[in-house]
Short mmCIF file of C-alpha atoms in Angstrom, two decimals:
data_model
loop_
_atom_site.label_atom_id
_atom_site.label_comp_id
_atom_site.label_asym_id
_atom_site.label_seq_id
_atom_site.Cartn_x
_atom_site.Cartn_y
_atom_site.Cartn_z
CA MET A 1 -22.23 -38.26 -29.61
CA ILE A 2 -22.09 -40.99 -26.93
CA LEU A 3 -17.98 -40.49 -27.17
CA LYS A 4 -18.46 -37.06 -25.80
CA VAL A 5 -20.60 -38.29 -22.82
CA CYS A 6 -18.90 -40.91 -21.65
CA THR A 7 -15.53 -38.63 -22.17
CA SER A 8 -17.23 -36.04 -20.27
CA LEU A 9 -18.21 -38.46 -17.91
CA LEU A 10 -14.88 -39.95 -17.08
CA PHE A 11 -13.24 -36.42 -16.89
CA LEU A 12 -15.98 -35.10 -14.32
CA PHE A 13 -15.33 -39.14 -12.45
CA LEU A 14 -11.55 -38.79 -12.21
CA VAL A 15 -11.66 -34.77 -11.10
CA SER A 16 -14.42 -36.16 -7.95
CA SER A 17 -11.87 -39.09 -7.02
CA VAL A 18 -8.55 -36.75 -6.96
CA TRP A 19 -11.09 -34.16 -5.05
CA THR A 20 -12.16 -36.85 -2.43
CA ARG A 21 -8.80 -38.36 -2.35
CA THR A 22 -6.87 -34.65 -1.12
CA VAL A 23 -10.01 -34.41 1.21
CA ARG A 24 -9.47 -37.44 2.65
CA GLN A 25 -5.91 -37.05 2.81
CA VAL A 26 -6.27 -33.69 4.65
CA TYR A 27 -8.28 -35.36 7.37
CA ASP A 28 -6.17 -38.88 7.45
CA ASP A 29 -3.05 -36.85 7.90
CA LEU A 30 -4.71 -35.04 11.26
CA ASP A 31 -4.17 -37.04 14.64
CA PRO A 32 -7.64 -37.81 15.91
CA GLY A 33 -7.32 -36.57 18.80
CA HIS A 34 -6.23 -33.06 17.52
CA TRP A 35 -8.72 -32.56 15.12
CA SER A 36 -10.67 -33.56 17.63
CA ARG A 37 -9.45 -30.47 19.86
CA TYR A 38 -9.63 -28.00 16.78
CA THR A 39 -13.27 -28.75 16.37
CA SER A 40 -13.84 -28.57 19.92
CA GLU A 41 -12.11 -24.52 20.58
CA CYS A 42 -13.59 -23.23 16.92
CA PRO A 43 -15.58 -20.71 17.71
CA GLN A 44 -19.41 -21.53 16.73
CA GLU A 45 -19.71 -18.27 14.15
CA CYS A 46 -16.25 -19.41 12.05
CA PHE A 47 -14.12 -21.36 10.17
CA CYS A 48 -11.34 -23.28 11.39
CA PRO A 49 -9.80 -25.02 8.42
CA PRO A 50 -8.14 -28.54 8.97
CA SER A 51 -5.58 -27.76 6.69
CA PHE A 52 -4.56 -24.65 7.62
CA PRO A 53 -4.52 -25.21 12.00
CA ASN A 54 -3.34 -21.33 12.39
CA ALA A 55 -5.93 -19.60 10.34
CA LEU A 56 -9.72 -18.87 11.97
CA TYR A 57 -11.96 -16.68 9.98
CA CYS A 58 -14.70 -15.49 11.07
CA ASP A 59 -15.29 -12.78 8.31
CA ASN A 60 -18.67 -11.59 6.79
CA LYS A 61 -20.70 -13.54 9.10
CA GLY A 62 -22.69 -10.28 10.88
CA LEU A 63 -20.56 -10.42 14.26
CA LYS A 64 -20.80 -7.77 16.84
CA GLU A 65 -18.32 -8.08 18.93
CA ILE A 66 -15.16 -10.25 18.71
CA PRO A 67 -14.96 -14.53 19.82
CA PRO A 68 -13.00 -16.46 22.55
CA ILE A 69 -9.46 -17.20 19.84
CA PRO A 70 -7.55 -20.43 20.62
CA ALA A 71 -4.28 -19.81 21.81
CA ARG A 72 -3.02 -21.61 18.56
CA ILE A 73 -4.05 -18.98 16.14
CA TRP A 74 -1.83 -16.71 13.85
CA TYR A 75 -4.30 -15.43 11.49
CA LEU A 76 -7.04 -13.86 12.63
CA TYR A 77 -9.78 -13.08 9.41
CA LEU A 78 -12.58 -11.05 11.05
CA GLN A 79 -13.32 -7.96 7.90
CA ASN A 80 -16.73 -7.39 7.25
CA ASN A 81 -18.84 -7.52 10.46
CA GLN A 82 -20.40 -5.34 12.16
CA ILE A 83 -17.74 -5.52 15.21
CA GLU A 84 -17.73 -2.42 17.64
CA THR A 85 -14.88 -2.97 19.75
CA ILE A 86 -12.08 -4.81 20.87
CA SER A 87 -11.76 -5.79 24.42
CA GLU A 88 -8.98 -7.74 26.17
CA LYS A 89 -10.97 -10.83 26.78
CA PRO A 90 -11.45 -12.44 23.45
CA PHE A 91 -7.65 -12.38 22.69
CA ALA A 92 -6.41 -13.63 26.67
CA ASN A 93 -5.50 -16.82 25.19
CA ALA A 94 -4.41 -15.13 21.75
CA THR A 95 -0.20 -14.79 22.27
CA HIS A 96 0.78 -16.12 19.20
CA LEU A 97 -1.14 -13.92 16.41
CA ARG A 98 0.97 -12.53 13.66
CA TRP A 99 -1.71 -10.98 11.69
CA ILE A 100 -5.32 -9.67 12.35
CA ASN A 101 -8.29 -7.93 9.38
CA LEU A 102 -10.15 -6.09 10.76
CA ASN A 103 -11.53 -4.19 8.18
CA LYS A 104 -15.09 -3.07 7.33
CA ASN A 105 -16.36 -3.29 10.84
CA LYS A 106 -17.37 -0.40 13.11
CA ILE A 107 -14.41 0.34 15.36
CA THR A 108 -13.96 3.63 16.89
CA ASN A 109 -11.16 4.69 19.00
CA SER A 110 -13.55 4.61 21.94
CA GLY A 111 -14.13 0.85 21.71
CA ILE A 112 -10.55 -0.49 21.39
CA GLU A 113 -10.14 -1.11 25.61
CA SER A 114 -6.49 0.43 26.47
CA GLY A 115 -2.86 -1.43 26.11
CA VAL A 116 -5.42 -3.69 24.78
CA LEU A 117 -3.14 -3.74 20.91
CA SER A 118 0.58 -3.36 22.21
CA LYS A 119 -0.51 -6.69 24.65
CA LEU A 120 -0.24 -8.89 21.69
CA LYS A 121 2.98 -8.81 21.77
CA ARG A 122 3.74 -11.12 17.89
CA LEU A 123 1.67 -8.93 16.56
CA LEU A 124 3.30 -7.97 12.90
CA TYR A 125 0.29 -7.25 10.61
CA LEU A 126 -3.25 -5.00 11.51
CA PHE A 127 -5.40 -3.91 9.02
CA LEU A 128 -8.37 -1.53 10.52
CA GLU A 129 -9.73 -0.14 6.78
CA ASP A 130 -12.77 1.20 6.93
CA ASN A 131 -14.56 1.64 10.28
CA GLU A 132 -14.65 4.62 12.27
CA LEU A 133 -11.14 5.92 14.02
CA GLU A 134 -10.91 9.80 14.73
CA GLU A 135 -6.89 9.24 15.14
CA VAL A 136 -4.31 6.36 14.83
CA PRO A 137 -4.61 4.23 18.46
CA ALA A 138 -2.62 3.98 20.57
CA PRO A 139 -0.38 1.59 22.44
CA LEU A 140 0.33 -0.20 19.29
CA PRO A 141 2.56 -3.29 19.56
CA VAL A 142 6.15 -2.42 19.13
CA GLY A 143 7.06 -5.16 16.66
CA LEU A 144 4.65 -4.24 14.23
CA GLU A 145 5.10 -4.89 9.92
CA GLN A 146 2.29 -2.85 7.92
CA LEU A 147 -0.51 -0.67 9.81
CA ARG A 148 -3.35 -0.10 7.46
CA LEU A 149 -5.93 2.64 8.80
CA ALA A 150 -7.39 3.46 4.88
CA ARG A 151 -10.51 4.94 4.76
CA ASN A 152 -10.76 5.98 8.65
CA LYS A 153 -12.33 9.68 9.67
CA ILE A 154 -8.37 10.14 11.67
CA SER A 155 -7.76 14.12 11.90
CA LYS A 156 -5.50 13.12 14.74
CA ILE A 157 -1.90 11.21 15.20
CA PRO A 158 -1.42 11.05 18.68
CA GLU A 159 2.36 11.98 20.22
CA GLY A 160 4.52 9.66 19.59
CA VAL A 161 2.37 6.79 18.77
CA PHE A 162 4.97 5.80 16.31
CA SER A 163 8.10 6.41 18.62
CA HIS A 164 8.88 2.53 19.51
CA LEU A 165 7.62 1.40 16.08
CA GLU A 166 10.48 0.57 14.65
CA ASN A 167 10.03 -2.20 12.51
CA LEU A 168 6.65 -1.04 10.46
CA THR A 169 7.80 -1.16 6.98
CA MET A 170 4.30 0.01 5.83
CA LEU A 171 2.43 2.61 6.73
CA ASP A 172 -1.17 3.34 4.99
CA LEU A 173 -2.81 6.60 5.99
CA HIS A 174 -4.78 7.09 2.98
CA GLN A 175 -8.70 8.25 2.31
CA ASN A 176 -9.19 9.99 5.95
CA SER A 177 -9.11 13.55 7.08
CA LEU A 178 -5.23 15.07 7.90
CA LEU A 179 -4.82 18.64 7.61
CA ASP A 180 -1.40 20.15 8.02
CA SER A 181 -1.19 20.68 11.93
CA ALA A 182 -1.61 16.85 12.50
CA LEU A 183 1.36 15.88 10.92
CA GLN A 184 4.18 17.83 12.73
CA GLY A 185 8.27 17.90 12.67
CA ASP A 186 8.22 14.29 15.21
CA THR A 187 5.07 12.64 13.76
CA PHE A 188 6.94 9.92 11.94
CA GLN A 189 9.90 10.08 14.77
CA GLY A 190 11.11 6.24 15.27
CA LEU A 191 9.98 4.76 11.91
CA ASN A 192 13.58 4.10 10.70
CA ASN A 193 12.70 1.13 9.16
CA LEU A 194 9.55 2.40 7.00
CA MET A 195 9.43 1.80 3.45
CA GLN A 196 6.14 3.06 2.01
CA LEU A 197 4.11 6.11 3.89
CA ASN A 198 0.26 6.70 1.85
CA ILE A 199 -0.98 9.92 2.82
CA ALA A 200 -3.24 11.01 -0.41
CA LYS A 201 -6.68 12.01 -0.36
CA ASN A 202 -6.53 13.94 2.54
CA SER A 203 -6.54 17.44 3.16
CA LEU A 204 -2.94 18.66 2.99
CA LYS A 205 -1.88 21.40 1.70
CA LYS A 206 1.97 21.66 2.10
CA MET A 207 4.66 18.70 2.70
CA PRO A 208 4.49 16.60 5.48
CA LEU A 209 7.52 17.37 7.16
CA SER A 210 10.32 14.59 8.32
CA ILE A 211 9.46 12.19 5.81
CA PRO A 212 11.59 8.75 8.00
CA ALA A 213 14.53 8.26 5.51
CA ASN A 214 14.38 5.43 4.10
CA THR A 215 10.77 6.07 2.79
CA LEU A 216 11.10 4.12 -0.92
CA GLN A 217 7.30 5.26 -2.29
CA LEU A 218 5.50 8.16 -0.53
CA PHE A 219 2.07 8.43 -2.04
CA LEU A 220 0.68 12.00 -1.98
CA ASP A 221 -2.00 11.85 -4.30
CA ASN A 222 -5.27 13.88 -4.17
CA ASN A 223 -4.31 16.62 -1.49
CA SER A 224 -4.15 20.70 -2.19
CA ILE A 225 -0.58 20.35 -2.35
CA GLU A 226 0.85 23.72 -4.17
CA VAL A 227 4.38 24.36 -3.33
CA ILE A 228 7.16 21.56 -3.09
CA PRO A 229 9.88 23.55 -0.62
CA GLU A 230 13.10 23.77 -2.04
CA ASN A 231 15.70 20.41 -0.97
CA TYR A 232 12.62 18.51 0.02
CA PHE A 233 13.51 15.46 -1.35
CA SER A 234 17.41 15.19 -0.25
CA ALA A 235 15.69 14.43 3.87
CA ILE A 236 14.44 10.88 2.52
CA PRO A 237 17.59 10.26 -0.34
CA LYS A 238 16.52 7.24 -1.35
CA VAL A 239 12.49 7.67 -2.17
CA THR A 240 12.05 6.04 -5.25
CA PHE A 241 8.41 6.07 -6.49
CA LEU A 242 6.23 9.62 -5.53
CA ARG A 243 3.02 10.00 -6.69
CA LEU A 244 1.73 13.95 -6.33
CA ASN A 245 -1.28 12.72 -8.72
CA TYR A 246 -4.58 15.59 -8.33
CA ASN A 247 -3.01 18.00 -6.30
CA LYS A 248 -2.60 21.97 -6.79
CA LEU A 249 1.06 22.72 -8.37
CA SER A 250 1.91 25.09 -10.77
CA ASP A 251 5.38 26.14 -12.49
CA ASP A 252 5.82 28.57 -9.53
CA GLY A 253 5.29 25.32 -6.54
CA ILE A 254 8.15 23.60 -7.96
CA PRO A 255 11.90 24.81 -7.37
CA PRO A 256 14.42 24.68 -10.57
CA ASN A 257 15.62 21.10 -9.31
CA GLY A 258 12.91 20.24 -7.34
CA PHE A 259 12.69 16.91 -9.18
CA ASN A 260 15.89 16.47 -10.42
CA VAL A 261 16.46 13.59 -8.08
CA SER A 262 18.39 10.39 -8.63
CA SER A 263 16.82 8.18 -6.56
CA ILE A 264 13.21 9.07 -8.39
CA LEU A 265 13.12 6.43 -10.71
CA ASP A 266 9.08 7.11 -11.31
CA LEU A 267 7.07 10.02 -11.08
CA GLN A 268 3.37 10.93 -10.95
CA LEU A 269 2.84 14.70 -11.90
CA SER A 270 -0.73 13.90 -13.67
CA HIS A 271 -4.07 16.48 -13.00
CA ASN A 272 -2.30 19.18 -11.31
CA GLN A 273 -1.09 22.52 -13.38
CA LEU A 274 1.78 22.48 -14.53
CA THR A 275 2.60 24.47 -18.37
CA LYS A 276 5.74 23.22 -18.79
CA ILE A 277 7.56 20.38 -18.52
CA PRO A 278 9.74 20.48 -14.89
CA PRO A 279 13.26 19.08 -14.89
CA ILE A 280 14.41 15.76 -14.07
CA ASN A 281 17.32 13.26 -13.65
CA ALA A 282 18.44 11.12 -16.61
CA HIS A 283 17.64 7.99 -13.89
CA LEU A 284 14.30 8.82 -14.44
CA GLU A 285 11.93 5.54 -15.96
CA HIS A 286 8.76 6.50 -15.97
CA LEU A 287 7.28 10.73 -15.97
CA HIS A 288 3.42 11.04 -15.43
CA LEU A 289 2.23 14.48 -17.07
CA ASP A 290 -1.43 14.07 -18.52
CA HIS A 291 -4.14 16.17 -17.56
CA ASN A 292 -2.34 19.55 -16.77
CA LYS A 293 -1.69 22.25 -18.92
CA ILE A 294 1.86 21.71 -21.22
CA LYS A 295 1.27 23.33 -24.29
CA SER A 296 4.43 22.32 -26.02
CA VAL A 297 7.30 20.29 -25.41
CA ASN A 298 10.84 21.33 -26.20
CA GLY A 299 12.67 18.12 -25.87
CA THR A 300 16.25 19.54 -26.03
CA GLN A 301 15.43 21.47 -23.03
CA MET A 302 14.01 18.78 -21.78
CA CYS A 303 16.59 15.77 -22.26
CA PRO A 304 18.54 16.15 -18.63
CA VAL A 305 21.73 15.93 -20.34
CA SER A 306 22.97 17.63 -22.79
CA ILE A 307 22.36 15.64 -26.74
CA ALA A 308 25.72 16.27 -28.72
CA LEU A 309 27.22 15.14 -25.04
CA GLU A 310 25.11 12.60 -25.34
CA GLU A 311 25.78 11.54 -28.87
CA ASN A 312 29.37 11.34 -27.94
CA TYR A 313 28.70 8.32 -25.59
CA GLY A 314 27.39 6.30 -27.78
CA TYR A 315 23.78 4.02 -27.13
CA TYR A 316 25.52 2.22 -24.08
CA GLY A 317 26.56 5.51 -22.51
CA ASN A 318 25.07 7.53 -19.71
CA VAL A 319 21.80 7.95 -21.18
CA PRO A 320 18.59 9.22 -19.93
CA ARG A 321 16.17 6.44 -18.94
CA LEU A 322 13.60 7.37 -19.30
CA ARG A 323 10.89 4.88 -20.68
CA TYR A 324 7.17 5.52 -20.69
CA LEU A 325 6.19 9.35 -20.92
CA ARG A 326 2.73 10.62 -20.85
CA LEU A 327 1.57 13.76 -21.85
CA ASP A 328 -1.86 12.97 -22.76
CA GLY A 329 -4.89 15.48 -21.10
CA ASN A 330 -2.84 18.84 -22.29
CA GLU A 331 -2.29 21.48 -24.88
CA ILE A 332 -0.07 19.35 -26.71
CA GLN A 333 -0.71 18.08 -30.00
CA PRO A 334 0.78 15.78 -32.10
CA PRO A 335 3.30 14.11 -33.62
CA ILE A 336 5.83 13.18 -31.25
CA PRO A 337 8.93 15.95 -31.06
CA LEU A 338 11.85 14.55 -32.29
CA ASP A 339 14.46 15.62 -30.55
CA ILE A 340 12.59 13.66 -27.67
CA MET A 341 13.17 10.75 -29.38
CA ILE A 342 16.97 11.73 -29.73
CA CYS A 343 17.27 12.18 -26.12
CA PHE A 344 15.32 9.73 -24.41
CA ARG A 345 16.63 6.72 -26.45
CA LEU A 346 14.72 3.76 -24.36
CA LEU A 347 11.97 5.56 -24.60
CA GLN A 348 8.80 2.76 -24.80
CA ALA A 349 5.95 4.01 -24.83
CA VAL A 350 4.54 7.88 -25.60
CA VAL A 351 0.93 9.25 -24.26
CA ILE A 352 0.17 12.42 -26.32
#
């Protein structure tokens, strides 16, 4: 018993010594003059970590306005406050900002001073989720790489708001109030390097127009989409991940080869109104069809290549790449049809 207590005390002493030495080292490594300057520049309401001098933490402080931002700051955390406005004054010296997190505040479009965001020339990441925006704020910094606007009240996208954002790779607009009329043919014009577009949980009835050609991930879950236009995906030849869960797609709303697209590796069509499995491409790796109205599965018909031809190529030939298949929540009764296993030799999981 005594040995156990002594061992525990020794362990706590060592941990405490290491922690104390680490903290002391952080302070010792800082030049006293620099540390004094950092302390004096740090807004009283915020925290300026000595080990991360380019960051300013003002989150969860009950702030109603943005404090003055020191010139050295690159990363600014202002989430979970009561901020209603973004004005130019606090950013007068903040010419090096790369990252601003303003999630979970009370910011409206009228509360954003005209031109204040576009003057942040070096800004790469702008997070404005869970606010009270009714439209995409404009103008925006031309160097932006990520723009997160989820869970606002956005129903309008101003004309040309994205036209100069050539560096933007991620645009998140999910859980807003977008209608089809808000997405015109030129809405996304200029987003030449966009890779992820999230428009899930809006009020769309149609597939959005003119998705940027380089888009890899397209998320359209929880809308009311009924139809996939003919050759829709030919305009986005690099799309790899496609999510259309929780829509109103039926067999009649999908063209004969609507999803027979070689670039698509992950296709999610859960919670729709399909009664049969749509034709797929041999390159597809993950297929989610759960919670539809599918009654049976014919592996021979579903197989993207002739099973006889596949047998001639052998296991290492041009076999379909499907590895995951989800079919639960339909009217299909087990067991899994043998022809499914014959066709999809790389299958690792089937949920039925």
